[in-house]
Structure formats: structure tokens, C-alpha cells
PDB file of C-alpha atoms in Angstrom:
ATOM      1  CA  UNK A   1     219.008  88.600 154.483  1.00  0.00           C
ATOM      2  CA  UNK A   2     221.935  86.674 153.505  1.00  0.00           C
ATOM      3  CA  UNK A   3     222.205  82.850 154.624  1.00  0.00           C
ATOM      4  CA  UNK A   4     225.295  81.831 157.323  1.00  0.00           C
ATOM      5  CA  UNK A   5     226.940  80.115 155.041  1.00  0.00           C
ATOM      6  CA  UNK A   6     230.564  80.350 156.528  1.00  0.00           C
ATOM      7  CA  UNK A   7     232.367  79.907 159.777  1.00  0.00           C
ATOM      8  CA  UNK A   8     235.260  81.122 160.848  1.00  0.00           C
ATOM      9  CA  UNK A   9     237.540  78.972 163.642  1.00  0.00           C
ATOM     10  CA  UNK A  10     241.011  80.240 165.242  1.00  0.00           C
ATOM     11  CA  UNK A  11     243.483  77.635 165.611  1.00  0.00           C
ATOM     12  CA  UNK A  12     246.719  79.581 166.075  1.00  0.00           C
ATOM     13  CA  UNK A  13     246.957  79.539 169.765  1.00  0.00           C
ATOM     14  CA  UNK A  14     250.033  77.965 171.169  1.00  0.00           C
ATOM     15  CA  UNK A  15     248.502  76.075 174.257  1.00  0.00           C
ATOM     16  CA  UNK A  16     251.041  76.544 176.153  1.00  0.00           C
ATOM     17  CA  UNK A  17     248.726  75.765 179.310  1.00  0.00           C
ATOM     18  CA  UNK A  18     249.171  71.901 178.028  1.00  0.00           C
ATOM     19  CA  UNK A  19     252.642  71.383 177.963  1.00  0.00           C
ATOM     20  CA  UNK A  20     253.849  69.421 177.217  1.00  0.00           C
ATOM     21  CA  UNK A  21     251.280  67.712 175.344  1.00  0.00           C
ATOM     22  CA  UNK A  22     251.724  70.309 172.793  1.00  0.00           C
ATOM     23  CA  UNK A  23     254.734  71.154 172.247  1.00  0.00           C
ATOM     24  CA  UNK A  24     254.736  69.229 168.710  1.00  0.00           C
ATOM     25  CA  UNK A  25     250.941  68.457 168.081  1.00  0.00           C
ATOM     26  CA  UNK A  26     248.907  71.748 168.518  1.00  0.00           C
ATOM     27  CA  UNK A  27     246.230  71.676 171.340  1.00  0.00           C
ATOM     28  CA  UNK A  28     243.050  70.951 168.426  1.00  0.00           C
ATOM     29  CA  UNK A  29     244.281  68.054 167.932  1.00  0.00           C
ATOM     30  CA  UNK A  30     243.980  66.428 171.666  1.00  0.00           C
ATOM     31  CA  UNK A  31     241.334  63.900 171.592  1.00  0.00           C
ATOM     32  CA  UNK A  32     237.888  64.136 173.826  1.00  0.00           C
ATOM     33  CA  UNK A  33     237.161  60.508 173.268  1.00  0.00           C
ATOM     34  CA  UNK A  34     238.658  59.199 169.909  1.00  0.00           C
ATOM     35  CA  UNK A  35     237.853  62.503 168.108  1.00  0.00           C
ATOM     36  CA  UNK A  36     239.909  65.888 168.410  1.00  0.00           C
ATOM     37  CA  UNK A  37     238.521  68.651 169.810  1.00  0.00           C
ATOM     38  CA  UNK A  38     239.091  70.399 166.530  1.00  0.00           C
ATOM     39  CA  UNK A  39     236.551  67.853 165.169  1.00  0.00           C
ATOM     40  CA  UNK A  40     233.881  67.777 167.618  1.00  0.00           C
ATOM     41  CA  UNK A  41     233.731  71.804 166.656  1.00  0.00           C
ATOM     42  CA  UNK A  42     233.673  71.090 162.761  1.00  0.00           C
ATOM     43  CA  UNK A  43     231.064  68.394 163.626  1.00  0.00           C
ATOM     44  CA  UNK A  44     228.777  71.030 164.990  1.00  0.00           C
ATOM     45  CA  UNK A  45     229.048  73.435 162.136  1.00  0.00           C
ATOM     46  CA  UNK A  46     228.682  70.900 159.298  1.00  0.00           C
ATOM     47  CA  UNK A  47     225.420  69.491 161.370  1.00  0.00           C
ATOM     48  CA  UNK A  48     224.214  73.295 161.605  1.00  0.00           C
ATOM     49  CA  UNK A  49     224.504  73.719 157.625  1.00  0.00           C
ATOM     50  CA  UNK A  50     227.698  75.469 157.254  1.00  0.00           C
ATOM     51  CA  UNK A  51     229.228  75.311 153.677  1.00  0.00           C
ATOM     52  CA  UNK A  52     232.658  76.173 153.767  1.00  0.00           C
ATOM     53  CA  UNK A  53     234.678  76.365 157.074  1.00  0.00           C
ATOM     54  CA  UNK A  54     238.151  79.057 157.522  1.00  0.00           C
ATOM     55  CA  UNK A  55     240.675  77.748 159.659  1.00  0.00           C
ATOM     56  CA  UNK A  56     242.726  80.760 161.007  1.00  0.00           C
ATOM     57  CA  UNK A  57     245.954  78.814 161.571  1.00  0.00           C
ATOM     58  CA  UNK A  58     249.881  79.469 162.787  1.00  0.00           C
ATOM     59  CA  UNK A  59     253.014  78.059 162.696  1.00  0.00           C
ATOM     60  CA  UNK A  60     253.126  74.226 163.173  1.00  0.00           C
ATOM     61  CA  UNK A  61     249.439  74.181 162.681  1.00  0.00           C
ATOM     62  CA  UNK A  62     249.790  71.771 159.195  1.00  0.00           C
ATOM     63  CA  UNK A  63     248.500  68.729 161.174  1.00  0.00           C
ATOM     64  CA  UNK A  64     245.272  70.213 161.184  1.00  0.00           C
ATOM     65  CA  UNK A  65     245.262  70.857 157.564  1.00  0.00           C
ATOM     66  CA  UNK A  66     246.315  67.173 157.039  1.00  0.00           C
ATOM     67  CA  UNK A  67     243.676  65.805 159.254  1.00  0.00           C
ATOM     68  CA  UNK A  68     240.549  67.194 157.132  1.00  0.00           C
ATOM     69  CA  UNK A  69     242.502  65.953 153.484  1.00  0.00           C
ATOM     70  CA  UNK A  70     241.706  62.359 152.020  1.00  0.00           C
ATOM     71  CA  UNK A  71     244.738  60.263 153.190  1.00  0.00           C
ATOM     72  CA  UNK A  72     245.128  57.487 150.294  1.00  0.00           C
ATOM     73  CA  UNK A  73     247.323  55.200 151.591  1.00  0.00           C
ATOM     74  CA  UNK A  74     245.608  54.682 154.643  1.00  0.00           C
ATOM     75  CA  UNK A  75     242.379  54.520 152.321  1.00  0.00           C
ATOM     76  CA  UNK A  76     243.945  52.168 150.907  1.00  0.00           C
ATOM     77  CA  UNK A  77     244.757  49.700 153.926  1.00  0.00           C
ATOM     78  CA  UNK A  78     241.437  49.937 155.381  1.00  0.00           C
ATOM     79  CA  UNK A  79     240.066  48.568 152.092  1.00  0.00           C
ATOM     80  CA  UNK A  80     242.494  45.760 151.456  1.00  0.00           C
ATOM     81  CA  UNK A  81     241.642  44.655 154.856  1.00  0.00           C
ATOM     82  CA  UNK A  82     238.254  44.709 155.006  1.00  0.00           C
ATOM     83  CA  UNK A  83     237.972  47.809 157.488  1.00  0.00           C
ATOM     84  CA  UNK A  84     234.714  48.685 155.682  1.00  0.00           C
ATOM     85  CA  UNK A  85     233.368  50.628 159.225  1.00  0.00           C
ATOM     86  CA  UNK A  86     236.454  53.045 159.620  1.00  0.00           C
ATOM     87  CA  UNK A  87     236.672  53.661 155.972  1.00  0.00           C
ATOM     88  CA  UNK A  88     233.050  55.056 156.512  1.00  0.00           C
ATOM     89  CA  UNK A  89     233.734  56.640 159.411  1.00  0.00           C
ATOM     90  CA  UNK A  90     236.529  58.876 157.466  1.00  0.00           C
ATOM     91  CA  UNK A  91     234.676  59.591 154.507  1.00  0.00           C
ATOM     92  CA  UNK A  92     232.215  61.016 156.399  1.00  0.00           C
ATOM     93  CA  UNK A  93     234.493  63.339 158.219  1.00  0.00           C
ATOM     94  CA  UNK A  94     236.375  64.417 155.471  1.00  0.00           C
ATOM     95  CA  UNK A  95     235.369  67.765 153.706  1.00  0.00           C
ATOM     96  CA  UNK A  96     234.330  67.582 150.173  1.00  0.00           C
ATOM     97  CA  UNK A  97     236.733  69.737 148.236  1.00  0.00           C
ATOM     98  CA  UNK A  98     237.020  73.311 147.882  1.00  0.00           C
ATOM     99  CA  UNK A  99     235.031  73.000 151.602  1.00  0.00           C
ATOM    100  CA  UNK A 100     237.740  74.373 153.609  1.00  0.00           C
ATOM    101  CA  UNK A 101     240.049  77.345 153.705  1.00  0.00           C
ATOM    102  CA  UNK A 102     243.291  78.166 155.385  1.00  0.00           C
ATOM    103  CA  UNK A 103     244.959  81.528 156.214  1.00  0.00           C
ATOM    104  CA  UNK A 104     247.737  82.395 158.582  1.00  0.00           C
ATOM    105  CA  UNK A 105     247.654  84.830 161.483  1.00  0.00           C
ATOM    106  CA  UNK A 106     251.677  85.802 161.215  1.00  0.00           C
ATOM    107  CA  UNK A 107     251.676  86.909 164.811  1.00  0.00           C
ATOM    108  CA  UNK A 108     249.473  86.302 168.144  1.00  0.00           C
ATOM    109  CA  UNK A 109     247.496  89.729 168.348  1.00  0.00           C
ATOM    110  CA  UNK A 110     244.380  88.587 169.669  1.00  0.00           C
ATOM    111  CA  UNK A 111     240.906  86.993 168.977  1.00  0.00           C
ATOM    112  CA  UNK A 112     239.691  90.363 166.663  1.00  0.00           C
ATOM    113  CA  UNK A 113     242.925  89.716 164.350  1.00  0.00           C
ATOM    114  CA  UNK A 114     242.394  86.308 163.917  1.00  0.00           C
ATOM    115  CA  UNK A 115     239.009  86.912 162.611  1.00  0.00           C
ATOM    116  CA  UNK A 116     240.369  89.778 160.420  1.00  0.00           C
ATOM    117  CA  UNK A 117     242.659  87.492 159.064  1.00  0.00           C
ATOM    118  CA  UNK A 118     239.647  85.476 157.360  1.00  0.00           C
ATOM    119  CA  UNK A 119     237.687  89.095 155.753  1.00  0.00           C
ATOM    120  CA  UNK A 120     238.836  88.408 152.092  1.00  0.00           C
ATOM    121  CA  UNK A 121     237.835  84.453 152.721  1.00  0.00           C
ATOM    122  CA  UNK A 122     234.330  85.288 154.034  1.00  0.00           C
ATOM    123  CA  UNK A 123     233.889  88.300 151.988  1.00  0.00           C
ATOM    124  CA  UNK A 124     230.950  91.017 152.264  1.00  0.00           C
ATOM    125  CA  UNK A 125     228.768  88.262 154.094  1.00  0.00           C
ATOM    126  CA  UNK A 126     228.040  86.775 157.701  1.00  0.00           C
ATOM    127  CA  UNK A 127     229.579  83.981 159.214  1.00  0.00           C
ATOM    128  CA  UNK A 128     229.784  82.046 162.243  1.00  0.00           C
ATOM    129  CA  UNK A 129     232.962  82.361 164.220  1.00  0.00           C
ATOM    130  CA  UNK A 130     233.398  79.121 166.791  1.00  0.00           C
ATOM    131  CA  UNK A 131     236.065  79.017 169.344  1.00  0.00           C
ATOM    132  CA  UNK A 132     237.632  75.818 168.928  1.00  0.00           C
ATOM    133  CA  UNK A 133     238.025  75.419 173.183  1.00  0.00           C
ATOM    134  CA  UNK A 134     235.118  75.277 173.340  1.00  0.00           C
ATOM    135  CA  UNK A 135     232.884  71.981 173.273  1.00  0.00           C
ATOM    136  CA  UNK A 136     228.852  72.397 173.925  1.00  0.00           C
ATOM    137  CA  UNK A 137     227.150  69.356 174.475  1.00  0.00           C
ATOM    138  CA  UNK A 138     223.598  69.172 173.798  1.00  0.00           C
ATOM    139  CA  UNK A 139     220.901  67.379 172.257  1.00  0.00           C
ATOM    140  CA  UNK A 140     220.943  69.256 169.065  1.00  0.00           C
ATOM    141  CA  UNK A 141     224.096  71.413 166.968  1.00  0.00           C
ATOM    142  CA  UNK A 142     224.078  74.762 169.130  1.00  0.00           C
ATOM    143  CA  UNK A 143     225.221  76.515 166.140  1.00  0.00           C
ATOM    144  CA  UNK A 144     222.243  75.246 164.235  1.00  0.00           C
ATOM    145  CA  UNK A 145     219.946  76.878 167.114  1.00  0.00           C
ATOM    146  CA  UNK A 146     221.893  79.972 166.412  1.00  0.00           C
ATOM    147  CA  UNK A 147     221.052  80.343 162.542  1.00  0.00           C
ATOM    148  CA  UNK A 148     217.749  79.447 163.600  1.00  0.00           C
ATOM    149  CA  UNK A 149     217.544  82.391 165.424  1.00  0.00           C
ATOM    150  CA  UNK A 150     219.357  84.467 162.809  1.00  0.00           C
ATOM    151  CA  UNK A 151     216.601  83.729 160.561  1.00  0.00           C
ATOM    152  CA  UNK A 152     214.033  86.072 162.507  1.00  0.00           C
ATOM    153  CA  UNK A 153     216.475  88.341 164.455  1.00  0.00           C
ATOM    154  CA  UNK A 154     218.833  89.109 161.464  1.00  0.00           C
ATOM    155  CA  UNK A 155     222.169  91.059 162.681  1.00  0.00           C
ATOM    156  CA  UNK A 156     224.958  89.547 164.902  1.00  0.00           C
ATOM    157  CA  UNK A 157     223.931  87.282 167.487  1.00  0.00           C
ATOM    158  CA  UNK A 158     226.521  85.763 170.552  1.00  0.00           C
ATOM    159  CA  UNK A 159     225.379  82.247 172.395  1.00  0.00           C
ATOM    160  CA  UNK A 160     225.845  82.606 176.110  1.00  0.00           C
ATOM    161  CA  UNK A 161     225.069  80.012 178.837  1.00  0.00           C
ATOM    162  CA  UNK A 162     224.724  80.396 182.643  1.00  0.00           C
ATOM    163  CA  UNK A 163     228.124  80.135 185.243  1.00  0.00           C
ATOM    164  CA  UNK A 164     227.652  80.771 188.556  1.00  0.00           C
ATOM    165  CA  UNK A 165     227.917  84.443 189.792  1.00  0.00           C
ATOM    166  CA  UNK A 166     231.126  83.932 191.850  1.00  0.00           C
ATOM    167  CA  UNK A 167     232.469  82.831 188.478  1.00  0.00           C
ATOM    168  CA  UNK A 168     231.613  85.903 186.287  1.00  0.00           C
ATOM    169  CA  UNK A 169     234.701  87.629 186.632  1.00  0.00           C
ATOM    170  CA  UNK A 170     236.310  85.141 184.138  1.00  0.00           C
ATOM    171  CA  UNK A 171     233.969  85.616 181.560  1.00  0.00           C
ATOM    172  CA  UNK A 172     232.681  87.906 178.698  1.00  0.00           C
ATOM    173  CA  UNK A 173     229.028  88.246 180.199  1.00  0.00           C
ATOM    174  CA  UNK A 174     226.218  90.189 178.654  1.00  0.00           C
ATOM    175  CA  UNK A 175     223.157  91.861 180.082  1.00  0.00           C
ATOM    176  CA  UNK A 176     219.687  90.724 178.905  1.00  0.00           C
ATOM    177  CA  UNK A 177     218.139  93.091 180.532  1.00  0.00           C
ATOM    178  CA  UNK A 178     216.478  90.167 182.994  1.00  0.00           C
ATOM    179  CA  UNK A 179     214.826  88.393 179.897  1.00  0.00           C
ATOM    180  CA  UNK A 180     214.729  84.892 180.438  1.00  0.00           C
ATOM    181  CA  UNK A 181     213.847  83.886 176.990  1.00  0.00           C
ATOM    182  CA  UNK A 182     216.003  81.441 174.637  1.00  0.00           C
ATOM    183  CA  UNK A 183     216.415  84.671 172.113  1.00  0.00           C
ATOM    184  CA  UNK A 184     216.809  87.822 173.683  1.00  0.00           C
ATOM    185  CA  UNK A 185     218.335  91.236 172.798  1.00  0.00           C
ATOM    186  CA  UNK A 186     221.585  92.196 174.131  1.00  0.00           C
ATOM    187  CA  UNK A 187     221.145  95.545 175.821  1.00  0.00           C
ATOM    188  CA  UNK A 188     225.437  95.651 177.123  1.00  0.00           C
ATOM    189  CA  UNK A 189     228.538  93.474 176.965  1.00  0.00           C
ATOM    190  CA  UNK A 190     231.253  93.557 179.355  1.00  0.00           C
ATOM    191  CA  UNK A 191     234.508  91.725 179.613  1.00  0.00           C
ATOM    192  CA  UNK A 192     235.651  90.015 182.413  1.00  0.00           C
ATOM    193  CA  UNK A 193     233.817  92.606 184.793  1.00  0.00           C
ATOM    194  CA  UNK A 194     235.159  92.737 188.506  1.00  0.00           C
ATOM    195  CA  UNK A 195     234.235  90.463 191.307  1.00  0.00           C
ATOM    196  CA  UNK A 196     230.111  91.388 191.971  1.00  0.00           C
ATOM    197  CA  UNK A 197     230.022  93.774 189.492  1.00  0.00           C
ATOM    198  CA  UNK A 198     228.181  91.936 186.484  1.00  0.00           C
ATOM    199  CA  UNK A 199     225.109  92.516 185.114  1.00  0.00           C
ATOM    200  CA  UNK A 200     223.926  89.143 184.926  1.00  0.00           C
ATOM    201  CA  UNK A 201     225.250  85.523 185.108  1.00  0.00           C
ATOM    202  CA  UNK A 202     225.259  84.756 181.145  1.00  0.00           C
ATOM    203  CA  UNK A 203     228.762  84.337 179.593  1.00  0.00           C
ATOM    204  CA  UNK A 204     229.525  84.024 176.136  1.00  0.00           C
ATOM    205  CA  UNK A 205     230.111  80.670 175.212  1.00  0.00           C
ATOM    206  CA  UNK A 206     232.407  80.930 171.652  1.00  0.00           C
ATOM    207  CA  UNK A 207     229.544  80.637 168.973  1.00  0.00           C
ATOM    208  CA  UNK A 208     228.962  84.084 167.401  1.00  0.00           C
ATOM    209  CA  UNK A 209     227.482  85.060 164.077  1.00  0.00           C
ATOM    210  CA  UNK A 210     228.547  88.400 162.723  1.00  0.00           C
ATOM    211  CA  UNK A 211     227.951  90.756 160.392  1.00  0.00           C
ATOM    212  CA  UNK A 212     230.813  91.437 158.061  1.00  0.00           C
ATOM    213  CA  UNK A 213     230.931  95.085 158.472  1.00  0.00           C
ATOM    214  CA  UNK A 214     233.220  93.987 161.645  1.00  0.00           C
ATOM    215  CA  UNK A 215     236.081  93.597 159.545  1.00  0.00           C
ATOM    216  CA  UNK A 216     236.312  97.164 158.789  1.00  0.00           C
ATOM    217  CA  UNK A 217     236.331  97.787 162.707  1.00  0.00           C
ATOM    218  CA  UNK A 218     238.589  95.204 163.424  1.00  0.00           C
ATOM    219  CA  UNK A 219     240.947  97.012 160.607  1.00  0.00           C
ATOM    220  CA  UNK A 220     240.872 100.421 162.960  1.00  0.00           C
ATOM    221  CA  UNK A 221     240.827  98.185 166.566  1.00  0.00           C
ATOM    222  CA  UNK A 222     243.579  99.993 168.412  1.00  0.00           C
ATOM    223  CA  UNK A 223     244.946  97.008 170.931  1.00  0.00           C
ATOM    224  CA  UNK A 224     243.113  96.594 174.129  1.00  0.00           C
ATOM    225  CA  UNK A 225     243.693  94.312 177.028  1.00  0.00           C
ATOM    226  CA  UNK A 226     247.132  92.236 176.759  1.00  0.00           C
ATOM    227  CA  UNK A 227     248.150  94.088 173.734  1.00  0.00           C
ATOM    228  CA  UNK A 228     245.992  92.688 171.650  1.00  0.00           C
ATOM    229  CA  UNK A 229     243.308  93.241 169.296  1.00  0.00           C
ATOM    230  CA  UNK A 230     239.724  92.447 170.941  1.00  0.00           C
ATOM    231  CA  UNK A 231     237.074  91.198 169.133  1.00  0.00           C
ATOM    232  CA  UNK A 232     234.614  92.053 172.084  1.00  0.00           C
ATOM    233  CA  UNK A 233     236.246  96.048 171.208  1.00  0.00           C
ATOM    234  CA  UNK A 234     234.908  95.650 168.379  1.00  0.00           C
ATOM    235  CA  UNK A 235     231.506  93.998 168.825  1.00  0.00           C
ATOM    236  CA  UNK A 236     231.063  96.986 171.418  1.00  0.00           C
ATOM    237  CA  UNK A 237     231.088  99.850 168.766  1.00  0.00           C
ATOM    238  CA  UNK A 238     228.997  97.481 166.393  1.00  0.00           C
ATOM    239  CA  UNK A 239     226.434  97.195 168.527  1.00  0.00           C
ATOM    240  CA  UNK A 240     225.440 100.643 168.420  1.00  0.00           C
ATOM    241  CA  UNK A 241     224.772 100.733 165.012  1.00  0.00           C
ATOM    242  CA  UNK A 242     223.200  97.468 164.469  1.00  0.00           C
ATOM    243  CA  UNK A 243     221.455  95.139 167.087  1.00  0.00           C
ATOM    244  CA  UNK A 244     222.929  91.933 168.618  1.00  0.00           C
ATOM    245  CA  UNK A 245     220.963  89.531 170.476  1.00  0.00           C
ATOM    246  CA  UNK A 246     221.945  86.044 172.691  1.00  0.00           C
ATOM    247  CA  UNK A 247     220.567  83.002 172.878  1.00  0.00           C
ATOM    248  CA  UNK A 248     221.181  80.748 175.476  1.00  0.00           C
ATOM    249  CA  UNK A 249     222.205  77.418 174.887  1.00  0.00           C
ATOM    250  CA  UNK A 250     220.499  74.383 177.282  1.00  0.00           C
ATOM    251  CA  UNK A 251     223.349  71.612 177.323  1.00  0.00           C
ATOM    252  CA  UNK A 252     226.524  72.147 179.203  1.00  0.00           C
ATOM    253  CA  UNK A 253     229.370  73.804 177.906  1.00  0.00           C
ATOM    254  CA  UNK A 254     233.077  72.372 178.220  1.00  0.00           C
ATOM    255  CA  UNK A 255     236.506  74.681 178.468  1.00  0.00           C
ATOM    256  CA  UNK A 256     238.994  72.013 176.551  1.00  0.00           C
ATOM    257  CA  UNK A 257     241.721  75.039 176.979  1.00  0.00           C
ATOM    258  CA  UNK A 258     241.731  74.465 180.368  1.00  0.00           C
ATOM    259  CA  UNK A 259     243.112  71.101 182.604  1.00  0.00           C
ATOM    260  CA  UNK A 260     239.785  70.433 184.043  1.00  0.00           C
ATOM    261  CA  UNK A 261     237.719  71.277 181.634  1.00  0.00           C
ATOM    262  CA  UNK A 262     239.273  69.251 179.008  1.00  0.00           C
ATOM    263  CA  UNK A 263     239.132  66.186 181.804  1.00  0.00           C
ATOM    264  CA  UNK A 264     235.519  67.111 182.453  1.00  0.00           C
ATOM    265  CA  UNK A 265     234.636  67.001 178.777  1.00  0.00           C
ATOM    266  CA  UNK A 266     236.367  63.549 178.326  1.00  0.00           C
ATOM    267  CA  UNK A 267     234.016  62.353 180.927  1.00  0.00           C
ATOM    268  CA  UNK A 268     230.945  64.061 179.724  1.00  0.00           C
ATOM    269  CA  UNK A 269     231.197  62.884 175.896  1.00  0.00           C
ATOM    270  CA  UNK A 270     232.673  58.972 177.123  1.00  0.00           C
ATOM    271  CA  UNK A 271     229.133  58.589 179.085  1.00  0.00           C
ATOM    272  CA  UNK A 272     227.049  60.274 176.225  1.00  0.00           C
ATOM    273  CA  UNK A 273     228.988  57.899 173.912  1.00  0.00           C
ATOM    274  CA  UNK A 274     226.157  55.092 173.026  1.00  0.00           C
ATOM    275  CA  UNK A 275     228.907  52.192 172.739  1.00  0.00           C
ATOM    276  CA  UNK A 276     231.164  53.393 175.497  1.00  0.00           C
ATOM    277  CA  UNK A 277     228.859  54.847 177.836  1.00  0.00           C
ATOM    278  CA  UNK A 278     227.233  52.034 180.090  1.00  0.00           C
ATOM    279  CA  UNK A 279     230.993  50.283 180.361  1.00  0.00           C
ATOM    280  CA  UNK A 280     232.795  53.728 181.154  1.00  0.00           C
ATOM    281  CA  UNK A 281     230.266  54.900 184.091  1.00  0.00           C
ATOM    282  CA  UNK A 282     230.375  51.124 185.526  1.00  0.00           C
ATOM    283  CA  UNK A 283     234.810  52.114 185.478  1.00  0.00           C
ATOM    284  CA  UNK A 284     233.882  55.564 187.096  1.00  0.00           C
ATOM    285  CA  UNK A 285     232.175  54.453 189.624  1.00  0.00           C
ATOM    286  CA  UNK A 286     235.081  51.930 190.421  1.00  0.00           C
ATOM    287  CA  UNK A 287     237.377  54.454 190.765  1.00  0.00           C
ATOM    288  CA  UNK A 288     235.259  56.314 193.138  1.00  0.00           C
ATOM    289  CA  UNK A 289     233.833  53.725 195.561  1.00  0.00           C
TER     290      UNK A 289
END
């Protein structure tokens, strides 16, 4: 069984839902705290072990590209004055060379054509595939759970956390059969199903890991819902051919792609923030009383 040594991340969307913050800086780069979301993502699949990370990028997406490159001449300021901290601080965020990967998606045609975009990258191997909206906050790297997992499950596996039922209908949720374990095996998928109609509360977070043998059904994918090409299409026909399992993740997951979630997550990572979080809950509480 081949290690996860890959993961794949789309950043070609246009956010349009935060204009118009982003109508010149693309919606990764909006800061939770003093890091952008883009990083906090990265953050969790370097901490989980990942090697070599594909960014899946579009037009006016080169800030992105900039912000993981060594940047001399403010390397260079830091030092001369002394900035010894921050200098530290960027090294360590800064991929080693030959760590990163970028490849266009020409044209928006969904989540399954953004990860076929990235086959010849990742090559005849699996890989993790993390939605970059998505921010999970938890003691440990969820992703790192995930390969953890992958070690005695093998095949493709989808984290999934709990919303509440009258929620479902806005979700990719998958049936687990009533298992309540952390690792359980996937027994149907369905996206978005109608109002009281799921099979269970569980919706897929954005952390997958996936067997490469989805890029050759991603290459037939006729377009589904919006026009697009569906990666959950996809994952549907895999799964009866080779098993997929969820695991559940225990921290709270944040929707950065949408107003209040990306509010929400500001909150939730300023409080967990050790230097930030004692002074910023004292201001909240201000501001409510």
C-alpha cells in the first residue's frame, strides 16, 4: 500500500460571495487571524506528513504562488533590523523547494475537473485532496487522523462531521449504516439530498484521500449538477469497485466560503490563539454585555 504522500488543493474559485474583498486578492488569501486561510489548510497537511502539495489555481491566482516562495528583500529587512522572531516565523512556513506544484484549471467546470487537472502531478498514486474553505479546528491535524486511518483501511476514505438534521440538505452526507465509530465504512453517498430525506446527519467535511484510478473516471464524468463536472459523480461509481470509508472528525469545522462562517472561524482560532486568546474573549464579552 502506497504512502499519502501528496495533496491536492483547488484554489481557482472566484469568491464572488466576498465581494468585494476579492475582487483583486483571491478569497485564500483572507486572513483568519494573521494567517490566510490558504495557510491554515497547508498547515494541516504539512503537520499530517504530506510531501509535496498541488495547488489547482486560475486566473489572478499568482499571489498565492508568491506567498509560499522565499521573498529576499523582505528577508533581508527583517535581518538588518533585528526581526529575528518573524524571520523564523517565515522560514518555517515557506516550502522547501521542489515542495509545491502549480497547474491551471483554464475554465470553472467543477470540483472533479479541478482534481483532474492535478493526474499527471500526482501520478499513479493516492493523495489527499483538501478544500481550501474549509478550516477544522481540533486538537490534532485532521488530515493526519485520516492517513492514520488509511494505514489499516487502505482505499479512499472522506472525513465527515455531524450538522444538524435540518441542515443536511446543504451538504454531501453519507450513510454509515448507524456506526458510530471514528472509522467506519461508507455503505452510500448522496449530495445535497432533499429536506428529511438523508440517511444520516454526517456531511463531508473537504478532506478526502483517493485512489488515483479516479482520474480515469473523472476523464469520462459527463457534467452533472450546474454544468459541471462532480467529483462526488465520480466517487459514486468508484465506490463500487473499491471500498471507501469516513471518519469523523471531533473538533469543529469552519465554512470560510461563507460570511458567517469565515466570521465564526475568526472568532474560534483568535480565542484558541495562546497570545491573543485571554485579551480577545475579555473584548468579546465587551461587545456583548
Amino acid at each position: 500500500m502506497k504512502p499519502i504522500r501528496k495533496a491536492v488543493i483547488p484554489v481557482a474559485g472566484l469568491g464572488t460571495r466576498f465581494l468585494p474583498a476579492t475582487k483583486a486578492m483571491p478569497k485564500e488569501m483572507l486572513t483568519v487571524v494573521d494567517r490566510p486561510v490558504i495557510q491554515h489548510v497547508v498547515d494541516e497537511a504539512r503537520k499530517a506528513g504530506i510531501e509535496h502539495v498541488v495547488f489547482v489555481t486560475g486566473r489572478n491566482k499568482n499571489v498565492i504562488e508568491d506567498h509560499f516562495d522565499r521573498q529576499y528583500e523582505l528577508e533581508d529587512t527583517l535581518k538588518s533590523r533585528g526581526k529575528v522572531k518573524e524571520l523564523a516565523a517565515l522560514e518555517a512556513d515557506t516550502p522547501g523547494a521542489g515542495a509545491t506544484s502549480f497547474t491551471r484549471q483554464q475554465a470553472p467546470l467543477g470540483l472533479g475537473h479541478a482534481v483532474w487537472c492535478a493526474r499527471d502531478i500526482i501520478g499513479n498514486e493516492p493523495f489527499a485532496l483538501l478544500l481550501p474553505d474549509m478550516l477544522h479546528l481540533g486538537e490534532t491535524a485532521f488530515l493526519g487522523d485520516m492517513i492514520e486511518a488509511y494505514g489499516q483501511t487502505g482505499g479512499n476514505l472522506i472525513g465527515v462531521y455531524p450538522v444538524a438534521d435540518e441542515e443536511t440538505h446543504q451538504y454531501g452526507i453519507v450513510d454509515v449504516a448507524g456506526s458510530a465509530e471514528k472509522v467506519a465504512k461508507i455503505a452510500r453517498m448522496v449530495e445535497k439530498p432533499a429536506r428529511g430525506t438523508a440517511p444520516s446527519n454526517l456531511a463531508i467535511s473537504g478532506r478526502y484521500i483517493l485512489q488515483p484510478t479516479i482520474f480515469g473516471l473523472l476523464s469520462r464524468q459527463e457534467r452533472g449538477a450546474g454544468g459541471e463536472i462532480q467529483l462526488t459523480d465520480s466517487m459514486l461509481t468508484l465506490a463500487r469497485s473499491e471500498p471507501f470509508h469516513a471518519v469523523r472528525f471531533d473538533g469543529q469545522v469552519y465554512d470560510t466560503g461563507s460570511k458567517l462562517g469565515f466570521l465564526a472561524a475568526n472568532v474560534a482560532y483568535a480565542l484558541a490563539n495562546p497570545e491573543l486568546g485571554k485579551d480577545f474573549r475579555m473584548i468579546l464579552k465587551s461587545l456583548a454585555g
